Short mmCIF file of C-alpha atoms in Angstrom, two decimals:
data_model
loop_
_atom_site.label_atom_id
_atom_site.label_comp_id
_atom_site.label_asym_id
_atom_site.label_seq_id
_atom_site.Cartn_x
_atom_site.Cartn_y
_atom_site.Cartn_z
CA MET A 1463 58.10 117.52 163.93
CA CYS A 1464 57.98 116.22 160.36
CA GLY A 1465 59.94 113.75 158.91
CA SER A 1466 63.33 115.00 157.44
CA ALA A 1467 63.53 118.13 159.95
CA ALA A 1468 63.34 115.60 162.69
CA ARG A 1469 65.93 113.29 161.29
CA ALA A 1470 68.40 116.14 160.76
CA LEU A 1471 67.88 117.24 164.12
CA ASN A 1472 68.05 113.87 165.85
CA SER A 1473 71.45 113.07 163.84
CA VAL A 1474 73.52 115.99 165.11
CA SER A 1475 75.68 115.85 167.87
CA ARG A 1476 75.66 118.56 170.62
CA ALA A 1477 79.62 118.64 170.10
CA ALA A 1478 78.63 120.79 166.69
CA PHE A 1479 78.21 123.90 169.22
CA SER A 1480 79.56 125.00 172.16
CA TRP A 1481 79.90 128.27 174.59
CA LYS A 1482 83.39 129.58 174.46
CA PRO A 1483 85.01 131.69 176.87
CA THR A 1484 86.20 135.28 175.25
CA GLY A 1485 88.52 136.31 178.01
CA LEU A 1486 86.41 139.52 178.41
CA PRO A 1487 84.15 140.66 180.94
CA GLN A 1488 80.50 141.24 180.22
CA GLN A 1489 79.68 145.07 179.73
CA THR A 1490 77.09 147.26 180.61
CA LEU A 1491 76.39 151.07 180.00
CA ALA A 1492 78.31 153.42 182.06
CA ALA A 1493 75.26 155.84 182.09
CA ALA A 1494 71.61 156.05 181.17
CA VAL A 1495 70.92 157.51 177.54
CA SER A 1496 67.55 157.79 175.79
CA ARG A 1497 66.28 158.47 172.28
CA SER A 1498 62.70 159.45 170.96
CA GLY A 1499 61.04 159.36 167.81
CA LEU A 1500 58.29 157.82 165.73
CA GLY A 1501 57.37 154.07 165.70
CA LEU A 1502 57.63 152.72 162.17
CA HIS A 1503 54.33 150.89 162.34
CA SER A 1504 52.30 152.72 165.01
CA GLY A 1505 53.43 156.08 164.02
CA GLU A 1506 53.44 157.06 167.69
CA LYS A 1507 56.04 159.00 169.22
CA THR A 1508 58.02 156.61 171.80
CA THR A 1509 60.95 157.01 173.89
CA ALA A 1510 63.43 154.15 174.85
CA THR A 1511 65.73 154.70 177.71
CA LEU A 1512 68.84 152.53 178.08
CA PHE A 1513 69.94 151.76 181.70
CA PRO A 1514 73.02 149.98 183.07
CA ALA A 1515 72.02 146.26 184.11
CA ARG A 1516 73.64 143.76 186.21
CA ALA A 1517 76.17 141.10 184.81
CA GLY A 1518 74.24 137.99 184.10
CA GLU A 1519 71.14 139.89 183.53
CA GLY A 1520 71.28 140.12 179.67
CA ARG A 1521 69.08 142.70 177.61
CA TYR A 1522 65.66 143.02 178.43
CA PHE A 1523 62.64 145.45 177.80
CA VAL A 1524 60.18 147.03 180.08
CA VAL A 1525 57.16 148.54 178.50
CA GLU A 1526 55.28 151.29 180.07
CA GLY A 1527 52.47 150.11 181.92
CA GLU A 1528 53.56 146.71 182.19
CA GLU A 1529 55.41 145.00 184.94
CA THR A 1530 56.74 142.06 183.06
CA ARG A 1531 60.49 142.08 181.78
CA VAL A 1532 60.56 140.82 178.11
CA ALA A 1533 63.91 139.30 177.67
CA ALA A 1534 65.80 139.90 174.27
CA GLU A 1535 65.72 136.42 173.80
CA VAL A 1536 64.58 134.08 170.78
CA THR A 1537 62.19 132.19 173.01
CA ASN A 1538 60.02 135.46 173.27
CA ALA A 1539 59.99 136.25 169.62
CA GLU A 1540 56.62 136.36 167.94
CA ALA A 1541 56.09 133.89 165.26
CA HIS A 1542 53.90 136.05 163.23
CA SER A 1543 55.27 139.83 163.17
CA PRO A 1544 55.03 141.51 159.65
CA LEU A 1545 57.94 143.82 158.76
CA CYS A 1546 59.83 143.96 162.19
CA THR A 1547 60.93 141.82 165.02
CA THR A 1548 58.55 141.66 167.87
CA LEU A 1549 59.20 140.03 171.56
CA ARG A 1550 56.38 139.04 173.71
CA ARG A 1551 56.13 137.77 177.27
CA GLY A 1552 52.62 137.39 178.87
CA GLY A 1553 50.75 140.44 178.03
CA ALA A 1554 53.97 142.69 177.42
CA ARG A 1555 55.15 143.25 173.99
CA VAL A 1556 57.61 145.25 172.37
CA ARG A 1557 58.01 145.97 168.55
CA THR A 1558 60.57 146.78 166.09
CA VAL A 1559 63.61 146.02 168.39
CA GLU A 1560 66.01 144.93 165.62
CA HIS A 1561 67.97 147.95 164.97
CA LEU A 1562 68.57 148.66 168.74
CA LEU A 1563 69.36 144.95 169.54
CA SER A 1564 71.88 145.21 166.53
CA ALA A 1565 73.77 148.06 167.83
CA MET A 1566 73.83 146.71 171.30
CA GLU A 1567 75.23 143.20 170.14
CA ALA A 1568 77.83 144.94 167.93
CA LEU A 1569 79.16 147.19 170.32
CA GLY A 1570 79.04 144.86 173.50
CA VAL A 1571 76.28 146.07 175.41
CA ASP A 1572 75.51 142.79 176.91
CA ASN A 1573 73.41 143.77 179.86
CA CYS A 1574 70.99 146.54 179.55
CA ARG A 1575 67.35 147.35 180.86
CA VAL A 1576 65.46 149.16 178.10
CA GLU A 1577 62.27 151.20 179.14
CA VAL A 1578 59.83 152.21 176.49
CA ASN A 1579 57.39 154.71 177.05
CA GLY A 1580 54.69 156.24 174.73
CA GLY A 1581 53.86 153.07 173.05
CA ASP A 1582 55.36 149.36 172.68
CA GLU A 1583 57.65 150.22 169.76
CA ILE A 1584 61.25 151.04 169.69
CA PRO A 1585 61.60 154.44 167.89
CA LEU A 1586 62.63 154.13 164.26
CA LEU A 1587 65.01 157.33 164.54
CA ASP A 1588 66.48 157.83 160.56
CA GLY A 1589 65.82 154.07 160.01
CA SER A 1590 69.24 152.93 160.70
CA ALA A 1591 71.35 152.04 163.85
CA GLN A 1592 73.68 155.07 163.58
CA GLU A 1593 71.82 157.02 166.46
CA TRP A 1594 71.83 154.11 168.73
CA VAL A 1595 75.72 153.71 167.98
CA MET A 1596 75.85 157.56 168.84
CA ALA A 1597 73.97 157.19 171.90
CA ILE A 1598 76.00 154.08 173.25
CA ARG A 1599 79.31 155.53 172.57
CA GLY A 1600 78.17 158.77 174.27
CA ALA A 1601 77.20 157.00 177.43
CA GLY A 1602 80.42 154.66 177.44
CA LEU A 1603 80.78 151.16 178.46
CA CYS A 1604 82.12 149.50 181.73
CA ALA A 1605 82.46 145.86 183.08
CA ALA A 1606 79.28 144.98 184.60
CA LYS A 1607 79.02 143.20 188.08
CA ASP A 1608 76.70 140.78 189.43
CA SER A 1609 74.48 141.30 192.79
CA SER A 1610 77.75 140.32 194.68
CA GLY A 1611 79.75 142.86 193.08
CA GLN A 1612 81.55 140.24 190.89
CA LYS A 1613 82.59 140.42 187.29
CA LEU A 1614 81.62 137.60 185.07
CA GLU A 1615 83.35 136.25 181.82
CA LYS A 1616 81.40 136.84 178.49
CA LEU A 1617 80.85 133.54 176.70
CA ALA A 1618 80.34 133.31 172.84
CA PRO A 1619 78.55 130.78 171.01
CA GLU A 1620 80.93 128.68 168.83
CA ILE A 1621 80.02 126.58 165.74
CA HIS A 1622 82.31 123.64 164.90
CA GLU A 1623 80.07 122.30 161.96
CA PRO A 1624 78.38 123.82 158.99
CA VAL A 1625 74.71 124.15 159.29
CA TYR A 1626 72.31 125.61 156.65
CA LEU A 1627 68.80 126.21 156.01
CA GLN A 1628 67.25 126.45 152.59
CA LYS A 1629 64.17 127.00 150.60
CA SER A 1630 64.36 127.13 146.88
CA ASP A 1631 67.32 129.39 146.18
CA CYS A 1632 67.13 131.17 149.41
CA PHE A 1633 69.19 130.07 152.18
CA ILE A 1634 71.34 131.14 155.26
CA ALA A 1635 74.32 129.30 156.41
CA ALA A 1636 76.71 129.11 159.16
CA LEU A 1637 80.33 128.00 158.81
CA PRO A 1638 83.07 127.66 161.53
CA SER A 1639 85.33 130.53 161.42
CA SER A 1640 87.74 132.13 163.63
CA ARG A 1641 86.21 135.42 163.45
CA ILE A 1642 82.75 136.60 162.93
CA ARG A 1643 81.88 137.20 159.18
CA ILE A 1644 78.93 138.03 157.37
CA THR A 1645 78.44 137.36 153.67
CA TYR A 1646 74.85 138.82 152.18
CA GLY A 1647 73.35 138.91 149.08
CA ILE A 1648 70.04 140.17 147.82
CA ASP A 1649 68.32 140.13 144.30
CA PHE A 1650 65.44 142.57 143.33
CA PRO A 1651 65.13 141.91 139.51
CA LYS A 1652 61.88 143.73 139.29
CA VAL A 1653 63.29 146.71 140.98
CA PRO A 1654 66.49 148.11 138.74
CA GLY A 1655 67.17 150.72 141.47
CA ILE A 1656 68.22 147.81 143.84
CA GLY A 1657 68.94 144.84 141.64
CA CYS A 1658 71.53 142.35 142.92
CA GLN A 1659 73.88 143.20 145.75
CA ARG A 1660 76.41 141.64 147.87
CA PHE A 1661 77.99 142.66 150.95
CA ALA A 1662 80.59 140.73 152.98
CA THR A 1663 82.65 141.84 155.92
CA VAL A 1664 84.20 140.75 159.19
CA LEU A 1665 82.26 141.88 162.20
CA ASP A 1666 83.65 144.08 165.06
CA ALA A 1667 82.50 147.55 166.70
CA THR A 1668 84.57 149.63 164.40
CA VAL A 1669 83.46 147.95 161.40
CA TYR A 1670 79.76 147.85 162.49
CA SER A 1671 79.93 151.72 163.36
CA SER A 1672 81.20 152.81 160.06
CA LYS A 1673 80.01 150.14 157.52
CA ILE A 1674 76.72 148.83 158.77
CA ALA A 1675 75.17 150.90 161.33
CA PRO A 1676 74.41 153.92 158.91
CA ALA A 1677 72.61 151.82 156.53
CA ARG A 1678 68.80 152.56 156.62
CA THR A 1679 65.76 150.53 155.96
CA PHE A 1680 64.04 150.64 152.76
CA CYS A 1681 60.94 149.95 150.82
CA ILE A 1682 59.33 149.92 147.42
CA PHE A 1683 57.12 152.84 146.49
CA GLU A 1684 54.59 150.76 144.61
CA GLU A 1685 53.75 148.87 147.87
CA VAL A 1686 53.55 151.90 150.38
CA GLU A 1687 49.76 151.91 150.10
CA LYS A 1688 49.06 148.23 150.19
CA LEU A 1689 51.19 148.16 153.52
CA ARG A 1690 49.45 151.16 155.01
CA SER A 1691 46.24 149.72 154.46
CA ALA A 1692 47.26 146.58 156.35
CA GLY A 1693 47.96 148.94 159.30
CA LEU A 1694 51.81 148.90 158.86
CA ILE A 1695 54.66 151.53 158.20
CA ARG A 1696 52.33 154.37 159.50
CA GLY A 1697 55.38 156.17 160.90
CA GLY A 1698 57.39 155.48 157.82
CA SER A 1699 58.48 158.53 155.72
CA LEU A 1700 61.35 159.90 153.41
CA GLU A 1701 62.91 161.09 156.58
CA ASN A 1702 63.47 157.64 158.20
CA ALA A 1703 63.33 155.07 155.24
CA MET A 1704 64.95 154.68 151.57
CA VAL A 1705 62.05 154.47 149.33
CA CYS A 1706 62.67 153.09 145.56
CA SER A 1707 60.25 153.13 142.90
CA ILE A 1708 60.16 150.26 140.32
CA SER A 1709 60.29 152.87 137.27
CA GLY A 1710 61.66 155.70 138.86
CA GLY A 1711 64.56 154.73 141.01
CA TRP A 1712 65.28 156.23 144.38
CA LEU A 1713 63.15 158.82 145.46
CA ASN A 1714 65.10 160.23 148.34
CA PRO A 1715 68.88 160.10 147.34
CA PRO A 1716 71.56 160.26 147.76
CA LEU A 1717 72.40 156.69 149.22
CA ARG A 1718 74.92 156.68 152.04
CA PHE A 1719 76.37 153.32 150.43
CA GLU A 1720 76.12 152.03 146.76
CA ASP A 1721 74.73 148.89 148.45
CA GLU A 1722 72.95 150.36 151.23
CA PRO A 1723 70.02 147.89 150.90
CA CYS A 1724 72.26 144.96 151.29
CA ARG A 1725 74.02 146.47 154.43
CA HIS A 1726 70.79 146.92 156.02
CA LYS A 1727 69.72 143.24 155.67
CA SER A 1728 73.09 142.60 157.54
CA LEU A 1729 72.19 145.22 160.16
CA ASP A 1730 68.78 143.13 160.76
CA LEU A 1731 70.42 140.04 160.68
CA ILE A 1732 72.92 140.89 163.54
CA GLY A 1733 69.81 142.04 165.53
CA ASP A 1734 67.76 138.98 165.20
CA PHE A 1735 70.79 136.78 165.78
CA SER A 1736 71.69 138.81 169.03
CA LEU A 1737 68.47 136.95 170.15
CA LEU A 1738 70.69 133.75 170.79
CA ALA A 1739 72.04 135.89 173.92
CA GLN A 1740 71.23 134.78 177.30
CA ASN A 1741 72.52 135.71 180.83
CA GLY A 1742 74.71 138.67 179.54
CA ASN A 1743 76.79 136.54 177.00
CA GLN A 1744 77.34 137.17 173.18
CA GLY A 1745 74.40 136.13 170.95
CA PHE A 1746 75.94 136.52 167.35
CA PRO A 1747 77.77 133.15 166.85
CA LEU A 1748 81.61 132.88 166.45
CA ALA A 1749 81.04 131.85 162.72
CA HIS A 1750 80.94 132.89 159.02
CA VAL A 1751 77.07 133.37 158.46
CA ILE A 1752 76.25 133.53 154.79
CA ALA A 1753 72.57 134.40 153.58
CA TYR A 1754 71.18 134.83 150.32
CA LYS A 1755 67.54 136.31 149.69
CA PHE A 1756 66.52 134.31 153.09
CA THR A 1757 63.68 136.74 153.88
CA THR A 1758 61.01 138.29 151.93
CA GLY A 1759 61.29 140.99 154.90
CA HIS A 1760 61.53 144.39 153.74
CA PRO A 1761 59.85 145.73 151.77
CA VAL A 1762 57.11 142.98 151.57
CA PRO A 1763 55.94 140.85 154.53
CA ARG A 1764 58.16 138.23 156.11
CA LEU A 1765 57.69 134.53 155.95
CA ASP A 1766 54.79 133.50 158.22
CA LEU A 1767 57.21 130.65 159.85
CA ILE A 1768 58.97 133.10 162.00
CA ASN A 1769 60.73 136.59 161.79
CA GLN A 1770 63.40 137.08 159.22
CA TRP A 1771 66.41 135.11 160.15
CA LEU A 1772 65.13 133.71 163.40
CA VAL A 1773 64.57 130.51 162.01
CA MET A 1774 68.40 130.15 161.90
CA PRO A 1775 68.91 130.73 165.68
CA CYS A 1776 66.05 128.59 166.25
CA ILE A 1777 67.67 125.85 164.49
CA LEU A 1778 70.85 126.48 166.40
CA ILE A 1779 69.11 126.31 169.83
CA SER A 1780 67.49 122.83 168.67
CA TYR A 1781 70.90 121.47 167.93
CA GLY A 1782 72.15 122.03 171.28
CA ILE A 1783 73.55 125.38 171.50
CA CYS A 1784 71.37 126.92 173.91
CA TRP A 1785 69.48 126.52 176.93
CA GLU A 1786 66.11 125.26 178.14
CA GLY A 1787 64.54 127.10 174.96
CA ALA A 1788 65.52 124.24 173.00
CA LEU A 1789 62.91 121.68 173.54
CA TRP A 1790 60.58 124.95 173.19
CA ALA A 1791 62.13 125.83 169.94
CA LYS A 1792 61.62 122.41 168.65
CA LYS A 1793 58.07 121.94 169.17
CA THR A 1794 57.05 125.32 168.57
CA LEU A 1795 59.09 126.91 165.92
CA LEU A 1796 60.50 124.12 163.98
CA SER A 1797 57.20 121.72 163.84
CA ASN A 1798 56.40 123.63 160.38
CA VAL A 1799 59.94 123.67 158.94
CA GLU A 1800 58.95 121.06 156.59
CA ALA A 1801 55.22 122.40 155.90
CA TYR A 1802 56.88 125.71 154.68
CA GLY A 1803 59.23 123.84 152.22
CA TYR A 1804 62.55 124.52 154.25
CA ARG A 1805 65.42 121.79 154.58
CA CYS A 1806 67.80 121.90 157.16
CA SER A 1807 71.08 120.14 157.86
CA VAL A 1808 74.44 119.98 159.26
CA ASP A 1809 77.60 119.38 157.17
CA ASN A 1810 79.54 117.00 159.54
CA GLY A 1811 82.29 116.84 156.78
CA LYS A 1812 83.11 120.49 157.66
CA ASP A 1813 83.45 121.51 153.96
CA ALA A 1814 83.61 125.22 154.20
CA LYS A 1815 83.11 125.39 150.47
CA PHE A 1816 79.87 123.65 150.43
CA LYS A 1817 80.57 121.34 147.68
CA ASP A 1818 78.22 118.80 148.65
CA THR A 1819 75.17 120.52 150.45
CA ASN A 1820 73.36 120.93 146.96
CA ILE A 1821 72.30 124.52 148.04
CA GLY A 1822 70.77 126.47 145.17
CA TRP A 1823 73.66 129.03 144.48
CA SER A 1824 73.00 132.63 143.30
CA PRO A 1825 75.51 134.35 140.93
CA PHE A 1826 77.12 135.58 144.02
CA PHE A 1827 77.56 132.26 145.73
CA GLN A 1828 79.17 129.93 143.07
CA PRO A 1829 79.61 126.25 144.14
CA GLY A 1830 83.13 125.69 145.40
CA HIS A 1831 83.54 129.45 146.36
CA ALA A 1832 85.90 129.90 149.10
CA PHE A 1833 84.49 132.14 151.72
#
């Protein structure tokens, strides 16, 4: 690991993060449920079937024709996966998992076996997580039990000291908080139909279902042919994505929310942070996560370092919040942090206003702003 990144990691106490008992049992589905549709990039019709799983098993995928289970953990995330989050273990791969994982994380499906048939991609459905929410609610939830018939208490990662990752004016930060909160800002100055947006909310199952899950993925019309020529978004259409033209605005209105693109970014963020989960525990940290322009994600290819916001979970792993993957994350994912122009730090002063972190703030996040 290079210079400043290594020094930042070595200077942080493991007391900055811990696993907190929630007082709630781990959950799973009360019945199996499935959904079918086109894969965003492959264009193939696939089916994802969600099955109940035992307590402690966590969320994992089984792809047709492969025997290997692919756990929904950050250690299985592919570092180079344009426009989607891809998990791989050995020869088994599953793509575009972020919407489904987002819904399961937010609704408390802690343990689940997901069987994927017809291809290696989760169906895009309408481009949001709304149909997954409906499927999960239709199946119902129940307390999961392990192989001995015992329930296991659910743990949640808790952040005790602010941590942030920054590149130029793009950043993501996690602040200590008694509730899960998300604040996200985007800025598309060359696309007036999108422009500058900010979305902020507390996060629970009810808020997620009504304010985040319906938000659809989006793309820029002028970039569609370039992406398809690169073998991407073959299954994308006006029925499963919002399309905005630089000169003509939205091609398939109406939007479900005025700030629907920003809400969808929050949806993706939840899905990727869910990969912090292990052994049926919570993935999204008990924190206020604040992000601004942190990924080149939708609608242009994501940063090469790692998918979308996955850099941040990997930083948290390396700071000692997680499991055996910590060493792997340091060596494999963070070795190029400095080379890609990022800097990471933990604010041991616990200043929730970030007065001393020198983050490049956008108009939405002014210095001294109390979140």
